[in-house]
């Protein structure tokens, strides 16, 4: 199991609400619990439904997709250690321990696709 990011809202997210919101945002439900997004003609896993949305990203693309999914649901993207992922002026940022670190430009990350992080 990798590092988990969670889609968090003030009010709990119901599965029916999730299912209704993902298609207009460009996501699909595969099976009964996997949210996928397309890139280069293939579907790639972004998150799983486990009474909440949880992602275990292996690339910046997956982080960007989780952030996009969070926005579509009116939620925040939060890491296991309490860090918060945000999009500001087209740049993905991580806020933790009073500081902010830039991951990269959202559009460039989405365009680059889901290439896995190296070892």
mmCIF file of N, CA and C in Angstrom:
data_model
loop_
_atom_site.group_PDB
_atom_site.id
_atom_site.type_symbol
_atom_site.label_atom_id
_atom_site.label_comp_id
_atom_site.label_asym_id
_atom_site.label_seq_id
_atom_site.Cartn_x
_atom_site.Cartn_y
_atom_site.Cartn_z
ATOM 1 N N UNK A 1 0.848 -1.175 0.000
ATOM 2 C CA UNK A 1 0.000 0.000 0.000
ATOM 3 C C UNK A 1 0.891 1.236 0.000
ATOM 4 N N UNK A 2 0.588 2.195 -0.871
ATOM 5 C CA UNK A 2 1.366 3.409 -0.966
ATOM 6 C C UNK A 2 0.830 4.506 -0.082
ATOM 7 N N UNK A 3 1.340 5.677 -0.296
ATOM 8 C CA UNK A 3 0.917 6.850 0.458
ATOM 9 C C UNK A 3 -0.474 7.269 -0.013
ATOM 10 N N UNK A 4 -1.396 7.481 0.924
ATOM 11 C CA UNK A 4 -2.769 7.784 0.557
ATOM 12 C C UNK A 4 -3.070 9.275 0.597
ATOM 13 N N UNK A 5 -3.832 9.711 -0.395
ATOM 14 C CA UNK A 5 -4.417 11.041 -0.424
ATOM 15 C C UNK A 5 -5.921 10.862 -0.358
ATOM 16 N N UNK A 6 -6.586 11.702 0.422
ATOM 17 C CA UNK A 6 -8.031 11.573 0.596
ATOM 18 C C UNK A 6 -8.741 12.824 0.113
ATOM 19 N N UNK A 7 -9.905 12.587 -0.499
ATOM 20 C CA UNK A 7 -10.796 13.668 -0.907
ATOM 21 C C UNK A 7 -11.703 13.934 0.291
ATOM 22 N N UNK A 8 -11.589 15.128 0.865
ATOM 23 C CA UNK A 8 -12.273 15.445 2.114
ATOM 24 C C UNK A 8 -13.220 16.620 1.912
ATOM 25 N N UNK A 9 -14.448 16.449 2.419
ATOM 26 C CA UNK A 9 -15.447 17.521 2.361
ATOM 27 C C UNK A 9 -15.995 17.781 3.753
ATOM 28 N N UNK A 10 -16.591 18.961 3.910
ATOM 29 C CA UNK A 10 -17.247 19.296 5.181
ATOM 30 C C UNK A 10 -18.403 18.341 5.441
ATOM 31 N N UNK A 11 -19.229 18.107 4.412
ATOM 32 C CA UNK A 11 -20.327 17.153 4.550
ATOM 33 C C UNK A 11 -19.898 15.851 3.898
ATOM 34 N N UNK A 12 -20.255 14.723 4.479
ATOM 35 C CA UNK A 12 -19.849 13.433 3.907
ATOM 36 C C UNK A 12 -20.307 13.277 2.458
ATOM 37 N N UNK A 13 -19.508 12.585 1.703
ATOM 38 C CA UNK A 13 -19.796 12.326 0.299
ATOM 39 C C UNK A 13 -20.512 10.988 0.173
ATOM 40 N N UNK A 14 -21.676 11.010 -0.419
ATOM 41 C CA UNK A 14 -22.423 9.778 -0.664
ATOM 42 C C UNK A 14 -22.012 9.213 -2.013
ATOM 43 N N UNK A 15 -22.033 7.891 -2.140
ATOM 44 C CA UNK A 15 -21.640 7.243 -3.388
ATOM 45 C C UNK A 15 -22.497 7.718 -4.557
ATOM 46 N N UNK A 16 -23.792 7.878 -4.336
ATOM 47 C CA UNK A 16 -24.686 8.332 -5.415
ATOM 48 C C UNK A 16 -24.278 9.713 -5.916
ATOM 49 N N UNK A 17 -23.872 10.584 -5.009
ATOM 50 C CA UNK A 17 -23.418 11.919 -5.385
ATOM 51 C C UNK A 17 -22.120 11.835 -6.175
ATOM 52 N N UNK A 18 -21.235 10.967 -5.747
ATOM 53 C CA UNK A 18 -19.974 10.750 -6.454
ATOM 54 C C UNK A 18 -20.244 10.273 -7.879
ATOM 55 N N UNK A 19 -21.077 9.250 -8.009
ATOM 56 C CA UNK A 19 -21.373 8.683 -9.321
ATOM 57 C C UNK A 19 -21.964 9.723 -10.263
ATOM 58 N N UNK A 20 -22.788 10.606 -9.739
ATOM 59 C CA UNK A 20 -23.421 11.645 -10.551
ATOM 60 C C UNK A 20 -22.428 12.739 -10.972
ATOM 61 N N UNK A 21 -21.451 13.033 -10.127
ATOM 62 C CA UNK A 21 -20.537 14.156 -10.367
ATOM 63 C C UNK A 21 -19.326 13.817 -11.228
ATOM 64 N N UNK A 22 -18.925 12.548 -11.287
ATOM 65 C CA UNK A 22 -17.650 12.253 -11.947
ATOM 66 C C UNK A 22 -17.690 12.325 -13.466
ATOM 67 N N UNK A 23 -18.765 11.888 -14.088
ATOM 68 C CA UNK A 23 -18.822 11.881 -15.556
ATOM 69 C C UNK A 23 -18.673 13.273 -16.161
ATOM 70 N N UNK A 24 -19.422 14.293 -15.679
ATOM 71 C CA UNK A 24 -19.240 15.629 -16.255
ATOM 72 C C UNK A 24 -17.821 16.186 -16.058
ATOM 73 N N UNK A 25 -17.115 15.663 -15.054
ATOM 74 C CA UNK A 25 -15.752 16.120 -14.788
ATOM 75 C C UNK A 25 -14.716 15.323 -15.577
ATOM 76 N N UNK A 26 -15.174 14.347 -16.383
ATOM 77 C CA UNK A 26 -14.259 13.595 -17.228
ATOM 78 C C UNK A 26 -13.734 12.307 -16.626
ATOM 79 N N UNK A 27 -14.346 11.833 -15.564
ATOM 80 C CA UNK A 27 -13.935 10.590 -14.924
ATOM 81 C C UNK A 27 -14.965 9.506 -15.205
ATOM 82 N N UNK A 28 -14.575 8.266 -15.005
ATOM 83 C CA UNK A 28 -15.485 7.135 -15.174
ATOM 84 C C UNK A 28 -15.393 6.245 -13.946
ATOM 85 N N UNK A 29 -16.469 5.522 -13.706
ATOM 86 C CA UNK A 29 -16.493 4.524 -12.649
ATOM 87 C C UNK A 29 -16.242 3.170 -13.294
ATOM 88 N N UNK A 30 -15.215 2.481 -12.831
ATOM 89 C CA UNK A 30 -14.905 1.145 -13.339
ATOM 90 C C UNK A 30 -15.173 0.164 -12.199
ATOM 91 N N UNK A 31 -16.028 -0.804 -12.480
ATOM 92 C CA UNK A 31 -16.446 -1.711 -11.415
ATOM 93 C C UNK A 31 -17.323 -0.947 -10.440
ATOM 94 N N UNK A 32 -17.279 -1.331 -9.204
ATOM 95 C CA UNK A 32 -18.124 -0.668 -8.208
ATOM 96 C C UNK A 32 -17.350 0.299 -7.336
ATOM 97 N N UNK A 33 -16.017 0.396 -7.533
ATOM 98 C CA UNK A 33 -15.275 1.230 -6.592
ATOM 99 C C UNK A 33 -14.089 2.000 -7.164
ATOM 100 N N UNK A 34 -13.770 1.851 -8.443
ATOM 101 C CA UNK A 34 -12.569 2.491 -8.984
ATOM 102 C C UNK A 34 -12.932 3.661 -9.895
ATOM 103 N N UNK A 35 -12.310 4.806 -9.642
ATOM 104 C CA UNK A 35 -12.483 5.993 -10.471
ATOM 105 C C UNK A 35 -11.276 6.063 -11.400
ATOM 106 N N UNK A 36 -11.545 6.205 -12.711
ATOM 107 C CA UNK A 36 -10.471 6.246 -13.692
ATOM 108 C C UNK A 36 -10.582 7.514 -14.537
ATOM 109 N N UNK A 37 -9.445 7.893 -15.108
ATOM 110 C CA UNK A 37 -9.383 9.010 -16.055
ATOM 111 C C UNK A 37 -8.596 8.525 -17.266
ATOM 112 N N UNK A 38 -8.924 9.076 -18.409
ATOM 113 C CA UNK A 38 -8.273 8.654 -19.637
ATOM 114 C C UNK A 38 -7.057 9.494 -19.988
ATOM 115 N N UNK A 39 -6.106 8.828 -20.647
ATOM 116 C CA UNK A 39 -4.947 9.507 -21.219
ATOM 117 C C UNK A 39 -4.416 8.616 -22.337
ATOM 118 N N UNK A 40 -4.220 9.199 -23.509
ATOM 119 C CA UNK A 40 -3.660 8.506 -24.670
ATOM 120 C C UNK A 40 -4.427 7.219 -24.987
ATOM 121 N N UNK A 41 -5.747 7.285 -24.892
ATOM 122 C CA UNK A 41 -6.584 6.158 -25.266
ATOM 123 C C UNK A 41 -6.716 5.059 -24.232
ATOM 124 N N UNK A 42 -6.135 5.237 -23.076
ATOM 125 C CA UNK A 42 -6.231 4.215 -22.022
ATOM 126 C C UNK A 42 -6.816 4.827 -20.759
ATOM 127 N N UNK A 43 -7.455 3.988 -19.948
ATOM 128 C CA UNK A 43 -8.007 4.425 -18.667
ATOM 129 C C UNK A 43 -7.005 4.101 -17.562
ATOM 130 N N UNK A 44 -6.788 5.064 -16.686
ATOM 131 C CA UNK A 44 -5.822 4.915 -15.595
ATOM 132 C C UNK A 44 -6.517 5.170 -14.263
ATOM 133 N N UNK A 45 -6.244 4.328 -13.286
ATOM 134 C CA UNK A 45 -6.849 4.474 -11.964
ATOM 135 C C UNK A 45 -6.415 5.774 -11.311
ATOM 136 N N UNK A 46 -7.385 6.449 -10.704
ATOM 137 C CA UNK A 46 -7.115 7.696 -9.989
ATOM 138 C C UNK A 46 -7.424 7.524 -8.505
ATOM 139 N N UNK A 47 -8.545 6.875 -8.196
ATOM 140 C CA UNK A 47 -8.960 6.732 -6.800
ATOM 141 C C UNK A 47 -9.854 5.512 -6.645
ATOM 142 N N UNK A 48 -10.058 5.117 -5.402
ATOM 143 C CA UNK A 48 -10.983 4.045 -5.050
ATOM 144 C C UNK A 48 -11.985 4.572 -4.038
ATOM 145 N N UNK A 49 -13.196 4.039 -4.124
ATOM 146 C CA UNK A 49 -14.240 4.386 -3.172
ATOM 147 C C UNK A 49 -14.185 3.373 -2.031
ATOM 148 N N UNK A 50 -13.922 3.843 -0.811
ATOM 149 C CA UNK A 50 -13.923 3.023 0.401
ATOM 150 C C UNK A 50 -14.656 3.816 1.476
ATOM 151 N N UNK A 51 -15.927 4.121 1.213
ATOM 152 C CA UNK A 51 -16.743 5.018 2.037
ATOM 153 C C UNK A 51 -16.210 6.441 2.010
ATOM 154 N N UNK A 52 -15.173 6.668 1.267
ATOM 155 C CA UNK A 52 -14.616 7.968 0.925
ATOM 156 C C UNK A 52 -13.693 7.726 -0.263
ATOM 157 N N UNK A 53 -13.284 8.787 -0.913
ATOM 158 C CA UNK A 53 -12.376 8.630 -2.056
ATOM 159 C C UNK A 53 -10.939 8.642 -1.567
ATOM 160 N N UNK A 54 -10.205 7.615 -1.941
ATOM 161 C CA UNK A 54 -8.810 7.487 -1.550
ATOM 162 C C UNK A 54 -7.986 7.186 -2.788
ATOM 163 N N UNK A 55 -6.900 7.925 -2.950
ATOM 164 C CA UNK A 55 -5.978 7.672 -4.038
ATOM 165 C C UNK A 55 -4.608 7.338 -3.497
ATOM 166 N N UNK A 56 -3.893 6.512 -4.228
ATOM 167 C CA UNK A 56 -2.503 6.182 -3.917
ATOM 168 C C UNK A 56 -1.672 6.515 -5.151
ATOM 169 N N UNK A 57 -1.392 7.806 -5.348
ATOM 170 C CA UNK A 57 -0.750 8.216 -6.598
ATOM 171 C C UNK A 57 0.659 7.658 -6.759
ATOM 172 N N UNK A 58 0.952 7.328 -8.018
ATOM 173 C CA UNK A 58 2.289 6.883 -8.382
ATOM 174 C C UNK A 58 2.926 7.838 -9.366
ATOM 175 N N UNK A 59 2.226 8.969 -9.620
ATOM 176 C CA UNK A 59 2.751 9.966 -10.551
ATOM 177 C C UNK A 59 2.137 11.332 -10.236
ATOM 178 N N UNK A 60 2.792 12.373 -10.712
ATOM 179 C CA UNK A 60 2.232 13.719 -10.556
ATOM 180 C C UNK A 60 0.901 13.828 -11.292
ATOM 181 N N UNK A 61 0.759 13.095 -12.403
ATOM 182 C CA UNK A 61 -0.493 13.099 -13.165
ATOM 183 C C UNK A 61 -1.644 12.623 -12.286
ATOM 184 N N UNK A 62 -1.420 11.562 -11.524
ATOM 185 C CA UNK A 62 -2.469 11.063 -10.645
ATOM 186 C C UNK A 62 -2.792 12.071 -9.537
ATOM 187 N N UNK A 63 -1.797 12.754 -9.023
ATOM 188 C CA UNK A 63 -2.044 13.806 -8.027
ATOM 189 C C UNK A 63 -2.898 14.903 -8.661
ATOM 190 N N UNK A 64 -2.555 15.305 -9.874
ATOM 191 C CA UNK A 64 -3.318 16.345 -10.574
ATOM 192 C C UNK A 64 -4.757 15.894 -10.808
ATOM 193 N N UNK A 65 -4.948 14.638 -11.189
ATOM 194 C CA UNK A 65 -6.300 14.119 -11.408
ATOM 195 C C UNK A 65 -7.080 14.077 -10.099
ATOM 196 N N UNK A 66 -6.441 13.687 -9.018
ATOM 197 C CA UNK A 66 -7.101 13.697 -7.704
ATOM 198 C C UNK A 66 -7.496 15.110 -7.308
ATOM 199 N N UNK A 67 -6.650 16.057 -7.608
ATOM 200 C CA UNK A 67 -6.957 17.456 -7.311
ATOM 201 C C UNK A 67 -8.140 17.931 -8.148
ATOM 202 N N UNK A 68 -8.178 17.546 -9.413
ATOM 203 C CA UNK A 68 -9.298 17.892 -10.295
ATOM 204 C C UNK A 68 -10.587 17.235 -9.813
ATOM 205 N N UNK A 69 -10.507 15.983 -9.395
ATOM 206 C CA UNK A 69 -11.663 15.274 -8.867
ATOM 207 C C UNK A 69 -12.159 15.941 -7.581
ATOM 208 N N UNK A 70 -11.255 16.326 -6.718
ATOM 209 C CA UNK A 70 -11.620 17.024 -5.480
ATOM 210 C C UNK A 70 -12.378 18.305 -5.778
ATOM 211 N N UNK A 71 -11.882 19.074 -6.736
ATOM 212 C CA UNK A 71 -12.538 20.335 -7.102
ATOM 213 C C UNK A 71 -13.944 20.077 -7.640
ATOM 214 N N UNK A 72 -14.102 19.025 -8.446
ATOM 215 C CA UNK A 72 -15.413 18.705 -9.005
ATOM 216 C C UNK A 72 -16.418 18.339 -7.921
ATOM 217 N N UNK A 73 -15.923 17.852 -6.792
ATOM 218 C CA UNK A 73 -16.789 17.432 -5.693
ATOM 219 C C UNK A 73 -16.887 18.475 -4.585
ATOM 220 N N UNK A 74 -16.277 19.651 -4.794
ATOM 221 C CA UNK A 74 -16.305 20.691 -3.768
ATOM 222 C C UNK A 74 -15.557 20.270 -2.519
ATOM 223 N N UNK A 75 -14.437 19.589 -2.703
ATOM 224 C CA UNK A 75 -13.685 19.019 -1.594
ATOM 225 C C UNK A 75 -12.236 19.493 -1.619
ATOM 226 N N UNK A 76 -11.490 19.055 -0.620
ATOM 227 C CA UNK A 76 -10.049 19.318 -0.539
ATOM 228 C C UNK A 76 -9.317 17.994 -0.696
ATOM 229 N N UNK A 77 -8.072 18.060 -1.140
ATOM 230 C CA UNK A 77 -7.225 16.887 -1.256
ATOM 231 C C UNK A 77 -6.208 16.953 -0.123
ATOM 232 N N UNK A 78 -6.251 15.932 0.752
ATOM 233 C CA UNK A 78 -5.443 15.941 1.966
ATOM 234 C C UNK A 78 -4.619 14.667 2.039
ATOM 235 N N UNK A 79 -3.355 14.804 2.405
ATOM 236 C CA UNK A 79 -2.470 13.657 2.554
ATOM 237 C C UNK A 79 -2.559 13.040 3.935
ATOM 238 N N UNK A 80 -1.953 11.881 4.084
ATOM 239 C CA UNK A 80 -1.959 11.148 5.354
ATOM 240 C C UNK A 80 -1.409 11.973 6.508
ATOM 241 N N UNK A 81 -0.457 12.826 6.230
ATOM 242 C CA UNK A 81 0.186 13.611 7.277
ATOM 243 C C UNK A 81 -0.435 14.989 7.461
ATOM 244 N N UNK A 82 -1.596 15.210 6.837
ATOM 245 C CA UNK A 82 -2.310 16.470 7.010
ATOM 246 C C UNK A 82 -1.974 17.550 6.004
ATOM 247 N N UNK A 83 -1.073 17.283 5.089
ATOM 248 C CA UNK A 83 -0.758 18.290 4.074
ATOM 249 C C UNK A 83 -1.953 18.463 3.143
ATOM 250 N N UNK A 84 -2.086 19.675 2.607
ATOM 251 C CA UNK A 84 -3.212 20.004 1.731
ATOM 252 C C UNK A 84 -2.673 20.364 0.356
ATOM 253 N N UNK A 85 -3.267 19.741 -0.667
ATOM 254 C CA UNK A 85 -2.890 20.000 -2.054
ATOM 255 C C UNK A 85 -3.856 21.034 -2.620
ATOM 256 N N UNK A 86 -3.319 21.994 -3.369
ATOM 257 C CA UNK A 86 -4.155 23.064 -3.914
ATOM 258 C C UNK A 86 -3.640 23.473 -5.286
ATOM 259 N N UNK A 87 -4.512 24.124 -6.045
ATOM 260 C CA UNK A 87 -4.158 24.666 -7.350
ATOM 261 C C UNK A 87 -4.248 26.174 -7.268
ATOM 262 N N UNK A 88 -3.120 26.855 -7.475
ATOM 263 C CA UNK A 88 -3.074 28.311 -7.431
ATOM 264 C C UNK A 88 -2.389 28.824 -8.692
ATOM 265 N N UNK A 89 -3.115 29.658 -9.412
ATOM 266 C CA UNK A 89 -2.569 30.258 -10.635
ATOM 267 C C UNK A 89 -1.997 29.210 -11.579
ATOM 268 N N UNK A 90 -2.694 28.064 -11.686
ATOM 269 C CA UNK A 90 -2.282 27.024 -12.606
ATOM 270 C C UNK A 90 -1.154 26.139 -12.110
ATOM 271 N N UNK A 91 -0.745 26.295 -10.854
ATOM 272 C CA UNK A 91 0.352 25.509 -10.293
ATOM 273 C C UNK A 91 -0.160 24.676 -9.121
ATOM 274 N N UNK A 92 0.202 23.394 -9.101
ATOM 275 C CA UNK A 92 -0.163 22.534 -7.990
ATOM 276 C C UNK A 92 0.822 22.777 -6.856
ATOM 277 N N UNK A 93 0.267 23.007 -5.669
ATOM 278 C CA UNK A 93 1.071 23.259 -4.479
ATOM 279 C C UNK A 93 0.676 22.305 -3.364
ATOM 280 N N UNK A 94 1.628 22.063 -2.471
ATOM 281 C CA UNK A 94 1.375 21.283 -1.271
ATOM 282 C C UNK A 94 1.699 22.176 -0.081
ATOM 283 N N UNK A 95 0.726 22.327 0.803
ATOM 284 C CA UNK A 95 0.912 23.129 2.006
ATOM 285 C C UNK A 95 1.078 22.197 3.199
ATOM 286 N N UNK A 96 2.200 22.333 3.901
ATOM 287 C CA UNK A 96 2.459 21.499 5.074
ATOM 288 C C UNK A 96 3.442 22.210 5.999
ATOM 289 N N UNK A 97 3.237 22.025 7.283
ATOM 290 C CA UNK A 97 4.143 22.566 8.298
ATOM 291 C C UNK A 97 4.436 24.050 8.096
ATOM 292 N N UNK A 98 3.424 24.811 7.711
ATOM 293 C CA UNK A 98 3.576 26.250 7.558
ATOM 294 C C UNK A 98 4.270 26.690 6.278
ATOM 295 N N UNK A 99 4.627 25.766 5.423
ATOM 296 C CA UNK A 99 5.294 26.106 4.174
ATOM 297 C C UNK A 99 4.545 25.564 2.973
ATOM 298 N N UNK A 100 4.943 26.044 1.808
ATOM 299 C CA UNK A 100 4.315 25.625 0.560
ATOM 300 C C UNK A 100 5.388 25.184 -0.423
ATOM 301 N N UNK A 101 5.136 24.048 -1.080
ATOM 302 C CA UNK A 101 6.057 23.524 -2.085
ATOM 303 C C UNK A 101 5.281 23.366 -3.383
ATOM 304 N N UNK A 102 5.852 23.832 -4.483
ATOM 305 C CA UNK A 102 5.221 23.678 -5.790
ATOM 306 C C UNK A 102 5.582 22.321 -6.381
ATOM 307 N N UNK A 103 4.560 21.636 -6.913
ATOM 308 C CA UNK A 103 4.788 20.365 -7.605
ATOM 309 C C UNK A 103 5.059 20.625 -9.077
ATOM 310 N N UNK A 104 4.284 21.534 -9.666
ATOM 311 C CA UNK A 104 4.466 21.848 -11.075
ATOM 312 C C UNK A 104 3.216 22.452 -11.665
ATOM 313 N N UNK A 105 3.303 22.809 -12.940
ATOM 314 C CA UNK A 105 2.165 23.415 -13.641
ATOM 315 C C UNK A 105 1.140 22.340 -13.979
ATOM 316 N N UNK A 106 -0.098 22.591 -13.576
ATOM 317 C CA UNK A 106 -1.184 21.637 -13.748
ATOM 318 C C UNK A 106 -1.307 21.173 -15.193
ATOM 319 N N UNK A 107 -1.398 22.095 -16.136
ATOM 320 C CA UNK A 107 -1.600 21.741 -17.541
ATOM 321 C C UNK A 107 -0.457 20.885 -18.095
ATOM 322 N N UNK A 108 0.767 21.199 -17.709
ATOM 323 C CA UNK A 108 1.913 20.429 -18.189
ATOM 324 C C UNK A 108 1.902 19.015 -17.608
ATOM 325 N N UNK A 109 1.513 18.896 -16.345
ATOM 326 C CA UNK A 109 1.454 17.587 -15.691
ATOM 327 C C UNK A 109 0.371 16.722 -16.340
ATOM 328 N N UNK A 110 -0.800 17.309 -16.580
ATOM 329 C CA UNK A 110 -1.896 16.570 -17.217
ATOM 330 C C UNK A 110 -1.477 16.122 -18.617
ATOM 331 N N UNK A 111 -0.855 17.006 -19.367
ATOM 332 C CA UNK A 111 -0.419 16.678 -20.724
ATOM 333 C C UNK A 111 0.642 15.576 -20.735
ATOM 334 N N UNK A 112 1.543 15.585 -19.766
ATOM 335 C CA UNK A 112 2.632 14.604 -19.711
ATOM 336 C C UNK A 112 2.118 13.187 -19.474
ATOM 337 N N UNK A 113 0.992 13.065 -18.809
ATOM 338 C CA UNK A 113 0.405 11.748 -18.595
ATOM 339 C C UNK A 113 0.898 11.054 -17.348
ATOM 340 N N UNK A 114 0.447 9.815 -17.179
ATOM 341 C CA UNK A 114 0.661 9.098 -15.932
ATOM 342 C C UNK A 114 1.971 8.318 -15.820
ATOM 343 N N UNK A 115 3.054 8.861 -16.323
ATOM 344 C CA UNK A 115 4.341 8.184 -16.174
ATOM 345 C C UNK A 115 4.671 8.064 -14.695
ATOM 346 N N UNK A 116 5.019 6.864 -14.268
ATOM 347 C CA UNK A 116 5.277 6.595 -12.850
ATOM 348 C C UNK A 116 6.523 7.316 -12.371
ATOM 349 N N UNK A 117 6.508 7.637 -11.082
ATOM 350 C CA UNK A 117 7.677 8.225 -10.446
ATOM 351 C C UNK A 117 8.798 7.189 -10.440
ATOM 352 N N UNK A 118 10.000 7.673 -10.551
ATOM 353 C CA UNK A 118 11.155 6.771 -10.510
ATOM 354 C C UNK A 118 11.472 6.307 -9.086
ATOM 355 N N UNK A 119 12.378 5.343 -8.971
ATOM 356 C CA UNK A 119 12.731 4.808 -7.631
ATOM 357 C C UNK A 119 13.449 5.825 -6.778
#
